[in-house]
Amino acid sequence: MKRVFSGVQPTGNIHLGNYLGALKQFPELQDEYECIYCIVDEHAITVPNDPKELKAHILDVASLYLAIGIDPKKSIIFVQSDVAAHAELAWILTCNAYTGELFRMTQFKSKSQNKESAPAGLLMYPVLMASDILLYDTDIVPVGADQKQHIELTRDLAIRVNNTVKEIFVVPEGRFMKEGARIMALDDPTQKMSKSAPNPLSRISLLDDEAQIKKAIMKATTDSEGIIKFDIENKPGVSNLLTIYSVLSGKSIETLENEYEGKGYGDFKKDLVEVTAAALAPIREKYNEIRNSDELIAILKDGAERANAIADKTMRRVRDTFGLGL
C-alpha cells in the first residue's frame, strides 16, 4: 500500500476551513493507504506559546483526529516531538536547502512582514515540514491548498538529494481537495479562515455548539443583491457560504443555486446553520468522549512506537548516505 502522511499544528481548536480543506479526507484514505497522522508540536513553537496550553492543545488535536473518524488500528496517530528523527532529518535537509528558496515562501513573507527581524524557525518551517514527510517515505500528502508551495519545496529537496547525493527519498505528491479546499473568513471572504483572526465570528470551530454556529453564519458577510449565486469575484461572501453548504451536504453548488432561486439570504443561512450543526454534532460528541480518557494517551504512545520504527529505518539509510556516525 502507498503511504499517506499529514500533520496538524496544536494551536487551538481546528476550524471548518482546516476540516474541509484537508482533515475531512483523512478518514477516507484509511482503507486505501497506510496512513500516518501527526500532531506537529515542533512547528507550533515557531511562535511564542504557553507550554501548558500547548500540551493541552496536543491532546485536543489528537482527540479531534479520532472524533473525525481516524481509526488508530488502521492509522498511526502520534506527536511529532516523540520522534526525534524529525529534527535530525530537518538539519540534514537544511544543509541541502537554499536561503533564496526559503525567503520566497509566501507564508514566511506573510508572517514576517513589517518586522525588522523574524524568528529563524519561521524561515525553516517548510524544511521541518519536508522532514516530516520524507521521513516516512510518503507517497501522498493530503493538505490544504495553502500548503502547495511547501509541498513543492519538499519535492525539490527530495529530488535534489536524489540527484546530487544518492536516491534515498520517495518524492511525494500533494493531494488537494477540489471543493472546499480554501474556506474563507465569514466576516471577510477575501481572507482565508484563520484560528488567529481577532473576530471569533470569522470562523466556525469543529467544537462549536449550534448557538455559536448560528451566530457566526447569520452574521456572515454577503452582499446587497439578495441573489444566491456562485461568483467568487463579485459575490465572495455568498460563494464562500455556498462552498461550505455544498461540501457539508454533498449537494452540488448548481443544485443549491436552483433550490434557493427566488429565496433570500435569511432562508439560505438558516438552512446552512442546520446543515453545519448536523455535520459537526457527531464530531463534538466523540471528542467529548475521548478527550480525557486513558485510551487517548495509550493511542499516542502506541503511535509513537510505530512511527519511530519507520523513522529509524529511514534515518539509518540517510546517515549512511551522508557519512554520518560510525
mmCIF file of C-alpha atoms in Angstrom, residues 52-202:
data_model
loop_
_atom_site.group_PDB
_atom_site.id
_atom_site.type_symbol
_atom_site.label_atom_id
_atom_site.label_comp_id
_atom_site.label_asym_id
_atom_site.label_seq_id
_atom_site.Cartn_x
_atom_site.Cartn_y
_atom_site.Cartn_z
ATOM 1 C CA LYS A 52 0.710 24.266 29.449
ATOM 2 C CA GLU A 53 -1.647 25.393 26.706
ATOM 3 C CA LEU A 54 0.494 23.679 24.069
ATOM 4 C CA LYS A 55 0.340 20.364 25.928
ATOM 5 C CA ALA A 56 -3.437 20.711 26.233
ATOM 6 C CA HIS A 57 -3.803 21.550 22.543
ATOM 7 C CA ILE A 58 -1.773 18.449 21.602
ATOM 8 C CA LEU A 59 -4.435 16.322 23.291
ATOM 9 C CA ASP A 60 -7.195 18.466 21.749
ATOM 10 C CA VAL A 61 -5.953 17.777 18.219
ATOM 11 C CA ALA A 62 -5.363 14.093 18.916
ATOM 12 C CA SER A 63 -8.952 13.848 20.191
ATOM 13 C CA LEU A 64 -10.264 15.601 17.099
ATOM 14 C CA TYR A 65 -8.333 13.202 14.868
ATOM 15 C CA LEU A 66 -10.254 10.354 16.475
ATOM 16 C CA ALA A 67 -13.520 12.308 16.507
ATOM 17 C CA ILE A 68 -13.488 12.907 12.743
ATOM 18 C CA GLY A 69 -13.127 9.167 12.149
ATOM 19 C CA ILE A 70 -9.433 8.293 12.097
ATOM 20 C CA ASP A 71 -9.073 4.713 13.368
ATOM 21 C CA PRO A 72 -5.844 4.087 15.343
ATOM 22 C CA LYS A 73 -5.992 0.417 14.324
ATOM 23 C CA LYS A 74 -5.788 1.430 10.663
ATOM 24 C CA SER A 75 -3.685 4.597 11.002
ATOM 25 C CA ILE A 76 -0.728 5.796 13.072
ATOM 26 C CA ILE A 77 -1.505 8.822 15.267
ATOM 27 C CA PHE A 78 1.409 10.355 17.166
ATOM 28 C CA VAL A 79 3.068 13.526 18.457
ATOM 29 C CA GLN A 80 5.940 14.901 16.366
ATOM 30 C CA SER A 81 8.318 15.591 19.267
ATOM 31 C CA ASP A 82 8.044 11.940 20.372
ATOM 32 C CA VAL A 83 10.078 11.040 17.270
ATOM 33 C CA ALA A 84 13.481 12.736 17.479
ATOM 34 C CA ALA A 85 14.285 11.897 13.850
ATOM 35 C CA HIS A 86 12.057 14.756 12.627
ATOM 36 C CA ALA A 87 14.521 17.325 13.954
ATOM 37 C CA GLU A 88 17.580 15.335 12.869
ATOM 38 C CA LEU A 89 16.414 14.970 9.278
ATOM 39 C CA ALA A 90 15.374 18.640 9.238
ATOM 40 C CA TRP A 91 19.000 19.644 9.880
ATOM 41 C CA ILE A 92 20.257 17.411 7.073
ATOM 42 C CA LEU A 93 17.672 18.883 4.694
ATOM 43 C CA THR A 94 18.585 22.406 5.871
ATOM 44 C CA CYS A 95 22.108 21.740 4.641
ATOM 45 C CA ASN A 96 20.635 20.964 1.230
ATOM 46 C CA ALA A 97 18.219 23.909 1.058
ATOM 47 C CA TYR A 98 18.957 27.425 -0.189
ATOM 48 C CA THR A 99 18.129 30.649 1.620
ATOM 49 C CA GLY A 100 16.702 32.131 -1.567
ATOM 50 C CA GLU A 101 14.009 29.478 -1.932
ATOM 51 C CA LEU A 102 13.106 29.773 1.761
ATOM 52 C CA PHE A 103 12.796 33.557 1.638
ATOM 53 C CA ARG A 104 10.429 33.162 -1.328
ATOM 54 C CA MET A 105 7.904 31.152 0.702
ATOM 55 C CA THR A 106 4.676 33.164 0.786
ATOM 56 C CA GLN A 107 3.790 32.091 4.335
ATOM 57 C CA PHE A 108 7.158 33.320 5.607
ATOM 58 C CA LYS A 109 6.638 36.627 3.830
ATOM 59 C CA SER A 110 3.167 36.941 5.344
ATOM 60 C CA LYS A 111 4.165 36.093 8.917
ATOM 61 C CA SER A 112 7.346 38.174 8.912
ATOM 62 C CA GLN A 113 6.001 41.287 7.196
ATOM 63 C CA ASN A 114 6.544 44.669 8.855
ATOM 64 C CA LYS A 115 9.224 43.170 11.115
ATOM 65 C CA GLU A 116 12.893 44.077 11.050
ATOM 66 C CA SER A 117 13.756 40.559 12.131
ATOM 67 C CA ALA A 118 11.758 37.328 12.350
ATOM 68 C CA PRO A 119 12.387 34.077 14.242
ATOM 69 C CA ALA A 120 14.607 31.730 12.247
ATOM 70 C CA GLY A 121 12.052 28.994 12.941
ATOM 71 C CA LEU A 122 9.555 30.740 10.673
ATOM 72 C CA LEU A 123 12.078 30.638 7.841
ATOM 73 C CA MET A 124 12.951 26.986 8.473
ATOM 74 C CA TYR A 125 9.341 25.859 8.991
ATOM 75 C CA PRO A 126 8.977 24.387 5.463
ATOM 76 C CA VAL A 127 12.227 22.415 5.853
ATOM 77 C CA LEU A 128 10.886 20.799 9.028
ATOM 78 C CA MET A 129 7.671 20.079 7.133
ATOM 79 C CA ALA A 130 9.720 18.432 4.383
ATOM 80 C CA SER A 131 11.432 16.345 7.052
ATOM 81 C CA ASP A 132 8.063 15.247 8.444
ATOM 82 C CA ILE A 133 7.034 13.999 5.016
ATOM 83 C CA LEU A 134 10.271 12.467 3.714
ATOM 84 C CA LEU A 135 10.990 10.664 7.000
ATOM 85 C CA TYR A 136 8.165 8.214 6.309
ATOM 86 C CA ASP A 137 8.772 7.535 2.593
ATOM 87 C CA THR A 138 5.486 9.305 1.980
ATOM 88 C CA ASP A 139 3.733 8.906 -1.351
ATOM 89 C CA ILE A 140 0.753 11.232 -0.803
ATOM 90 C CA VAL A 141 0.300 14.324 1.381
ATOM 91 C CA PRO A 142 -3.325 15.424 1.903
ATOM 92 C CA VAL A 143 -3.169 19.117 2.815
ATOM 93 C CA GLY A 144 -4.956 22.385 2.282
ATOM 94 C CA ALA A 145 -4.318 24.338 -0.906
ATOM 95 C CA ASP A 146 -2.369 26.947 1.112
ATOM 96 C CA GLN A 147 0.391 24.340 1.646
ATOM 97 C CA LYS A 148 1.010 23.751 -2.044
ATOM 98 C CA GLN A 149 4.228 25.790 -2.107
ATOM 99 C CA HIS A 150 5.603 23.827 0.858
ATOM 100 C CA ILE A 151 4.856 20.544 -0.880
ATOM 101 C CA GLU A 152 6.734 21.784 -3.945
ATOM 102 C CA LEU A 153 9.744 22.624 -1.762
ATOM 103 C CA THR A 154 9.594 19.131 -0.235
ATOM 104 C CA ARG A 155 9.636 17.610 -3.698
ATOM 105 C CA ASP A 156 12.520 19.884 -4.760
ATOM 106 C CA LEU A 157 14.609 18.878 -1.734
ATOM 107 C CA ALA A 158 13.950 15.176 -2.288
ATOM 108 C CA ILE A 159 14.844 15.399 -5.986
ATOM 109 C CA ARG A 160 17.949 17.494 -5.224
ATOM 110 C CA VAL A 161 19.323 14.940 -2.757
ATOM 111 C CA ASN A 162 18.368 12.029 -5.004
ATOM 112 C CA ASN A 163 20.190 13.592 -7.962
ATOM 113 C CA THR A 164 23.292 15.003 -6.240
ATOM 114 C CA VAL A 165 23.976 12.541 -3.412
ATOM 115 C CA LYS A 166 22.052 9.287 -3.752
ATOM 116 C CA GLU A 167 18.487 8.245 -4.489
ATOM 117 C CA ILE A 168 17.191 7.792 -0.939
ATOM 118 C CA PHE A 169 13.905 9.723 -0.787
ATOM 119 C CA VAL A 170 10.443 8.976 -2.140
ATOM 120 C CA VAL A 171 9.222 12.080 -3.994
ATOM 121 C CA PRO A 172 5.725 12.770 -2.610
ATOM 122 C CA GLU A 173 2.624 14.090 -4.324
ATOM 123 C CA GLY A 174 0.283 16.632 -2.753
ATOM 124 C CA ARG A 175 -3.406 15.765 -2.597
ATOM 125 C CA PHE A 176 -5.612 18.861 -2.565
ATOM 126 C CA MET A 177 -9.384 18.824 -2.249
ATOM 127 C CA LYS A 178 -11.088 20.379 -5.258
ATOM 128 C CA GLU A 179 -14.118 21.761 -3.429
ATOM 129 C CA GLY A 180 -13.778 23.323 -0.025
ATOM 130 C CA ALA A 181 -10.014 23.483 -0.425
ATOM 131 C CA ARG A 182 -9.995 27.142 0.543
ATOM 132 C CA ILE A 183 -12.672 28.236 3.010
ATOM 133 C CA MET A 184 -12.678 31.965 3.626
ATOM 134 C CA ALA A 185 -13.386 34.018 6.747
ATOM 135 C CA LEU A 186 -17.087 34.553 7.392
ATOM 136 C CA ASP A 187 -16.619 38.255 8.188
ATOM 137 C CA ASP A 188 -14.188 38.942 5.342
ATOM 138 C CA PRO A 189 -14.447 36.498 2.427
ATOM 139 C CA THR A 190 -11.308 37.936 0.843
ATOM 140 C CA GLN A 191 -9.218 36.410 3.661
ATOM 141 C CA LYS A 192 -8.654 32.753 4.500
ATOM 142 C CA MET A 193 -10.475 31.417 7.587
ATOM 143 C CA SER A 194 -7.944 31.519 10.419
ATOM 144 C CA LYS A 195 -7.580 30.450 14.047
ATOM 145 C CA SER A 196 -5.698 33.646 14.834
ATOM 146 C CA ALA A 197 -8.205 36.167 13.428
ATOM 147 C CA PRO A 198 -9.300 38.588 16.186
ATOM 148 C CA ASN A 199 -13.024 38.262 15.398
ATOM 149 C CA PRO A 200 -14.332 34.901 16.733
ATOM 150 C CA LEU A 201 -17.283 35.169 14.343
ATOM 151 C CA SER A 202 -14.891 34.958 11.397
#
